[in-house]
Tab-separated table of C-alpha atoms in Angstrom:
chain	number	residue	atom	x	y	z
V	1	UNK	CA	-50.169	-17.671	8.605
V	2	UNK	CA	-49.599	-21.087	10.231
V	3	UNK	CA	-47.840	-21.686	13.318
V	4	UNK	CA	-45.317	-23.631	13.381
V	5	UNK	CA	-42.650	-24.969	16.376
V	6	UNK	CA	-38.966	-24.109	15.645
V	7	UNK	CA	-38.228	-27.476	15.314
V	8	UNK	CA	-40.443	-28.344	12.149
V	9	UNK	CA	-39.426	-25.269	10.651
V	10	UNK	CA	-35.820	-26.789	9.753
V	11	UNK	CA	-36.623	-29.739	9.024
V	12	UNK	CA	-36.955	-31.359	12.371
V	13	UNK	CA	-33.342	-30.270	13.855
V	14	UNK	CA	-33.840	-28.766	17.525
V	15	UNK	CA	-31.400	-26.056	17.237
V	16	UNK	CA	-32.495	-22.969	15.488
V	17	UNK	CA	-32.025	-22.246	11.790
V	18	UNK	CA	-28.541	-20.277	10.530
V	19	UNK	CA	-30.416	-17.299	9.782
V	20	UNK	CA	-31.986	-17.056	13.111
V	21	UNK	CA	-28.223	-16.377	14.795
V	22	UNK	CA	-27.790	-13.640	12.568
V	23	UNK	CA	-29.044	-10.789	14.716
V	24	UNK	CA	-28.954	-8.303	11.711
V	25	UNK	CA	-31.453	-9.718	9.503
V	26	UNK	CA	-34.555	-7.776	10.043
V	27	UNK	CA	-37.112	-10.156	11.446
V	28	UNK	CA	-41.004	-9.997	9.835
V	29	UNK	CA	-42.835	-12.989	11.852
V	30	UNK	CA	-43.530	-12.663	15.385
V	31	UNK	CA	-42.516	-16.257	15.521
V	32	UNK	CA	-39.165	-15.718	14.301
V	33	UNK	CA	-38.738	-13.784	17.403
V	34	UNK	CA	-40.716	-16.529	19.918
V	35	UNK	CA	-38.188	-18.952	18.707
V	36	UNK	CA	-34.636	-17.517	18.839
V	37	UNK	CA	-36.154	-16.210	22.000
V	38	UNK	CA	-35.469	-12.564	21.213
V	39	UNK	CA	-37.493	-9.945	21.902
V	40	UNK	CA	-36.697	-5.800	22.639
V	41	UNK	CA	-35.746	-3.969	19.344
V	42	UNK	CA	-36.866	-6.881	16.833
V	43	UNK	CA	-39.885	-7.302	19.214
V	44	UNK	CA	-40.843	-3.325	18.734
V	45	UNK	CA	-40.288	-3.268	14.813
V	46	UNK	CA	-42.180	-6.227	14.523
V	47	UNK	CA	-44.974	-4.660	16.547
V	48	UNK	CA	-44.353	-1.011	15.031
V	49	UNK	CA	-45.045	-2.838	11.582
V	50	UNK	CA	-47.825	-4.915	12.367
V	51	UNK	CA	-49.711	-1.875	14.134
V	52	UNK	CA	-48.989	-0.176	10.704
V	53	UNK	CA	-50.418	-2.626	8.660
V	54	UNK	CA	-53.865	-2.221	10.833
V	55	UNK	CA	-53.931	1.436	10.791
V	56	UNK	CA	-53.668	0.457	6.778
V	57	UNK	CA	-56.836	-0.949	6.962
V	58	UNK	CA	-58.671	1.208	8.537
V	59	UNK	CA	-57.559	3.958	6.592
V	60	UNK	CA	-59.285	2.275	4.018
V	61	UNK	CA	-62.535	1.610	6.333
V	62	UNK	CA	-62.418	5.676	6.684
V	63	UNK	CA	-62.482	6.258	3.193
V	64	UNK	CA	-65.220	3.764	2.178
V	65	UNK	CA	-68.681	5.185	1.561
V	66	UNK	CA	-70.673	2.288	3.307
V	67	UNK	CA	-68.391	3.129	6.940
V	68	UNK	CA	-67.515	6.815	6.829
V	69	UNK	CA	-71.047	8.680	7.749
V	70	UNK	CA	-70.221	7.454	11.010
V	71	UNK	CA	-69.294	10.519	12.931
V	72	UNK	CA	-67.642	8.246	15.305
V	73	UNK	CA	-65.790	5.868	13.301
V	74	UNK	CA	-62.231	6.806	14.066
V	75	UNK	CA	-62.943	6.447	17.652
V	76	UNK	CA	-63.992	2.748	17.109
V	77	UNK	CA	-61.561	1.657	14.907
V	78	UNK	CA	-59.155	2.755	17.120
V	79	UNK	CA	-60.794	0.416	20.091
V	80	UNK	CA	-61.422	-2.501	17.179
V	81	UNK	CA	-57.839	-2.111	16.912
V	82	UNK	CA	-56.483	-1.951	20.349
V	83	UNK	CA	-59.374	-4.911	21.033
V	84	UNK	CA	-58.065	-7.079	18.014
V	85	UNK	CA	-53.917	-6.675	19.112
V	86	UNK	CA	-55.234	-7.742	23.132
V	87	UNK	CA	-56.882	-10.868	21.670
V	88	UNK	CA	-54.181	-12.280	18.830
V	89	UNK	CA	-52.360	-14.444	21.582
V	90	UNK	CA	-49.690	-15.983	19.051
V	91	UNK	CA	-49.339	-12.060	17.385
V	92	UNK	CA	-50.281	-13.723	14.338
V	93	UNK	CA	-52.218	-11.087	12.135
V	94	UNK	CA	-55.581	-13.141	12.811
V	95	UNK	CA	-57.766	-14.608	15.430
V	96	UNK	CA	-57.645	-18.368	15.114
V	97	UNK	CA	-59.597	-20.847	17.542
V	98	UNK	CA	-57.678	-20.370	20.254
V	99	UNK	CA	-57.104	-16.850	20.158
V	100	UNK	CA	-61.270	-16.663	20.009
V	101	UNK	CA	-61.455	-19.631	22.675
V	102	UNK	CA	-58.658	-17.383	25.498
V	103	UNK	CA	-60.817	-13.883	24.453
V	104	UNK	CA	-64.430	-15.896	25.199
V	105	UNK	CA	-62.829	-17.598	28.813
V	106	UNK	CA	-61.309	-14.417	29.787
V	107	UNK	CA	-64.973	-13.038	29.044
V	108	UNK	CA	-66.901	-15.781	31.000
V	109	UNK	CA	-67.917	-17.140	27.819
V	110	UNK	CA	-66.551	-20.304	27.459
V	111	UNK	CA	-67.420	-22.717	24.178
V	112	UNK	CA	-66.779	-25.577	22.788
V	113	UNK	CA	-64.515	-26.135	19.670
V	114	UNK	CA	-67.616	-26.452	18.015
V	115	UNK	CA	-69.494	-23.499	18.899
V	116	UNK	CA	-66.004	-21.282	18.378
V	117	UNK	CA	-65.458	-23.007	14.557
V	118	UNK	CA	-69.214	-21.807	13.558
V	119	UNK	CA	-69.012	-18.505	15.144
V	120	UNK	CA	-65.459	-18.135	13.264
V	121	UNK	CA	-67.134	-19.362	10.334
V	122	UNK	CA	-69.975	-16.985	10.031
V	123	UNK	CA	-67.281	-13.688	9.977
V	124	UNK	CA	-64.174	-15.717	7.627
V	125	UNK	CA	-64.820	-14.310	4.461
V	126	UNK	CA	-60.843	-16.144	3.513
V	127	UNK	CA	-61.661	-19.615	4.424
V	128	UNK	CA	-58.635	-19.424	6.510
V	129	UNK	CA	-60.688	-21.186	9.450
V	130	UNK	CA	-59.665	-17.510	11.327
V	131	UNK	CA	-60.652	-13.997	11.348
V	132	UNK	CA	-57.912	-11.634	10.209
V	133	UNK	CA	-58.456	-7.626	10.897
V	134	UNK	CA	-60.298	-6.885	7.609
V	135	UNK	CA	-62.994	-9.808	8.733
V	136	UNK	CA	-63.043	-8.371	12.169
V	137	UNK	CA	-63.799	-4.780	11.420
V	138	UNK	CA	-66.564	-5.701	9.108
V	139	UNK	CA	-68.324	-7.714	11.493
V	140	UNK	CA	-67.990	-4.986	14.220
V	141	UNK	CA	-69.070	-2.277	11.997
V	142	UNK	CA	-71.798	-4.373	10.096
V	143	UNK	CA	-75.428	-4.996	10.124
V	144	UNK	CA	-75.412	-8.504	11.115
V	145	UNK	CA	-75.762	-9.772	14.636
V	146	UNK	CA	-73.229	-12.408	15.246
V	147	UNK	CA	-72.462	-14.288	18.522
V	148	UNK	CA	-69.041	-13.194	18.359
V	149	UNK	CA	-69.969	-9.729	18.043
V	150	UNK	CA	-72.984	-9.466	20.802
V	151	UNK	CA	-70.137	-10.914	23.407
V	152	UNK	CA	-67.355	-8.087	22.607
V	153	UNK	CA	-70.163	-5.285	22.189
V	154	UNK	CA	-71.275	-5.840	25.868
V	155	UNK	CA	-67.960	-7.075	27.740
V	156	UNK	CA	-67.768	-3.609	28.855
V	157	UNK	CA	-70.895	-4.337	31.146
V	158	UNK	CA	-68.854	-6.565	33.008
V	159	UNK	CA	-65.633	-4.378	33.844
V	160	UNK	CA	-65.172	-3.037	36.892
V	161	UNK	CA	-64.109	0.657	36.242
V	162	UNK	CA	-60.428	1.299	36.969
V	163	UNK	CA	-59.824	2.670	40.342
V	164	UNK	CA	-57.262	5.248	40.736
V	165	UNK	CA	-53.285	4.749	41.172
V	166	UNK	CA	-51.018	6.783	43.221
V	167	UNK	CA	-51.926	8.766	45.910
V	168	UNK	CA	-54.899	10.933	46.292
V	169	UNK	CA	-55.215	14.504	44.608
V	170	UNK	CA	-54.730	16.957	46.880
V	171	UNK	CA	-57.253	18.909	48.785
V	172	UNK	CA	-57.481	22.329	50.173
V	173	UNK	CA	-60.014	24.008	52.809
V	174	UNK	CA	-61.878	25.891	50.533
V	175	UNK	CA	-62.902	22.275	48.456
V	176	UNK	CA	-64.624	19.965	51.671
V	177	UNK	CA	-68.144	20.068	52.357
C-alpha cells in the first residue's frame, strides 16, 4: 500500500475529497483517517479490522505442519504480533524503510538506507521493497539468521524491567523479616 499525502490523492486540491466529509462511509485505510483528521470510532474499526486480518494469518501459521510442533507457538505469534503493530509507524499493513529505520533507532541500531534496503530485501518475498506480516512471521519463526531478526530476538536484553505503579502492596507483621 503506498502512502500518499491528501493532497495528491485528489488530484492536487488541498481540501479533502467529497467522500472524506461523509462521516458514514465506513473507512478501510488508516490514511483515510490521518487525513480528514478523524480518529475514535473509525480509528478503532480500522484497528479492530486490521488486528483481525493478523490473527488471520497466524491462524494459518498454527495450522501449518512446518510451524505447529512448536509447543510455544501461540505465545510467539501473539508477541510477533503485538511487536509487528508497535513498529508499522504509518499503520500501513507492512514495515517499509522507515518503519524498519524508527524500530532499529529506537533499538540503538541505527543504519543507513543502505544497510535497511538489504536487510528488507533478504525477508520481502513480494518485491514490495517492505515486509508485510506474512514475511515477518516467517523470518521470526524460520531457520535463517537475518540481521533484522538477531536485533528483535535480543532487544529484550536491553529493557529495563518495568518497575511497579501505584502504591506499594500492603504489608502486615507477620510478613517482615
Amino acid at each position: 500500500m503506498k502512502l500518499q499525502s491528501p493532497s495528491t490523492r485528489n488530484g492536487g486540491k488541498t481540501s479533502a475529497p467529497s467522500h472524506f466529509l461523509d462521516r458514514t462511509r465506513h473507512i478501510t485505510d488508516c490514511h483515510d483517517i490521518v487525513a480528514v483528521g478523524v480518529g475514535g470510532k473509525a480509528f478503532g474499526e480500522y484497528m479492530a479490522k486490521w488486528e483481525s486480518s493478523l490473527d488471520e494469518i497466524n491462524k494459518e501459521f498454527l495450522e501449518n505442519e512446518q510451524y505447529n510442533s512448536d509447543e510455544e507457538l501461540p505465545q510467539k505469534l501473539g508477541e510477533y504480533k503485538k511487536k509487528f503493530i508497535e513498529c508499522d509507524q504509518d499503520l500501513s499493513g507492512d514495515l517499509n524503510i522507515m518503519d524498519v529505520k524508527y524500530m532499529l533507532e529506537k533499538l540503538g541500531q541505527a543504519k543507513t538506507h543502505l544497510e535497511l534496503k538489504k536487510m528488507i530485501k533478504e525477508v520481502d518475498t513480494t518485491n514490495t521493497e517492505a515486509i508485510n506480516y506474512r514475511d515477518f512471521v516467517r523470518m521470526m519463526l524460520g531457520p535463517q539468521s537475518g540481521v533484522l531478526k538477531m536485533i528483535l530476538m535480543f532487544e529484550a536484553f536491553g529493557k529495563t524491567p518495568d518497575k511497579p505503579k501505584g502504591p506499594p502492596p500492603k504489608r502486615d507483621l507477620s510478613s517482615l523479616p
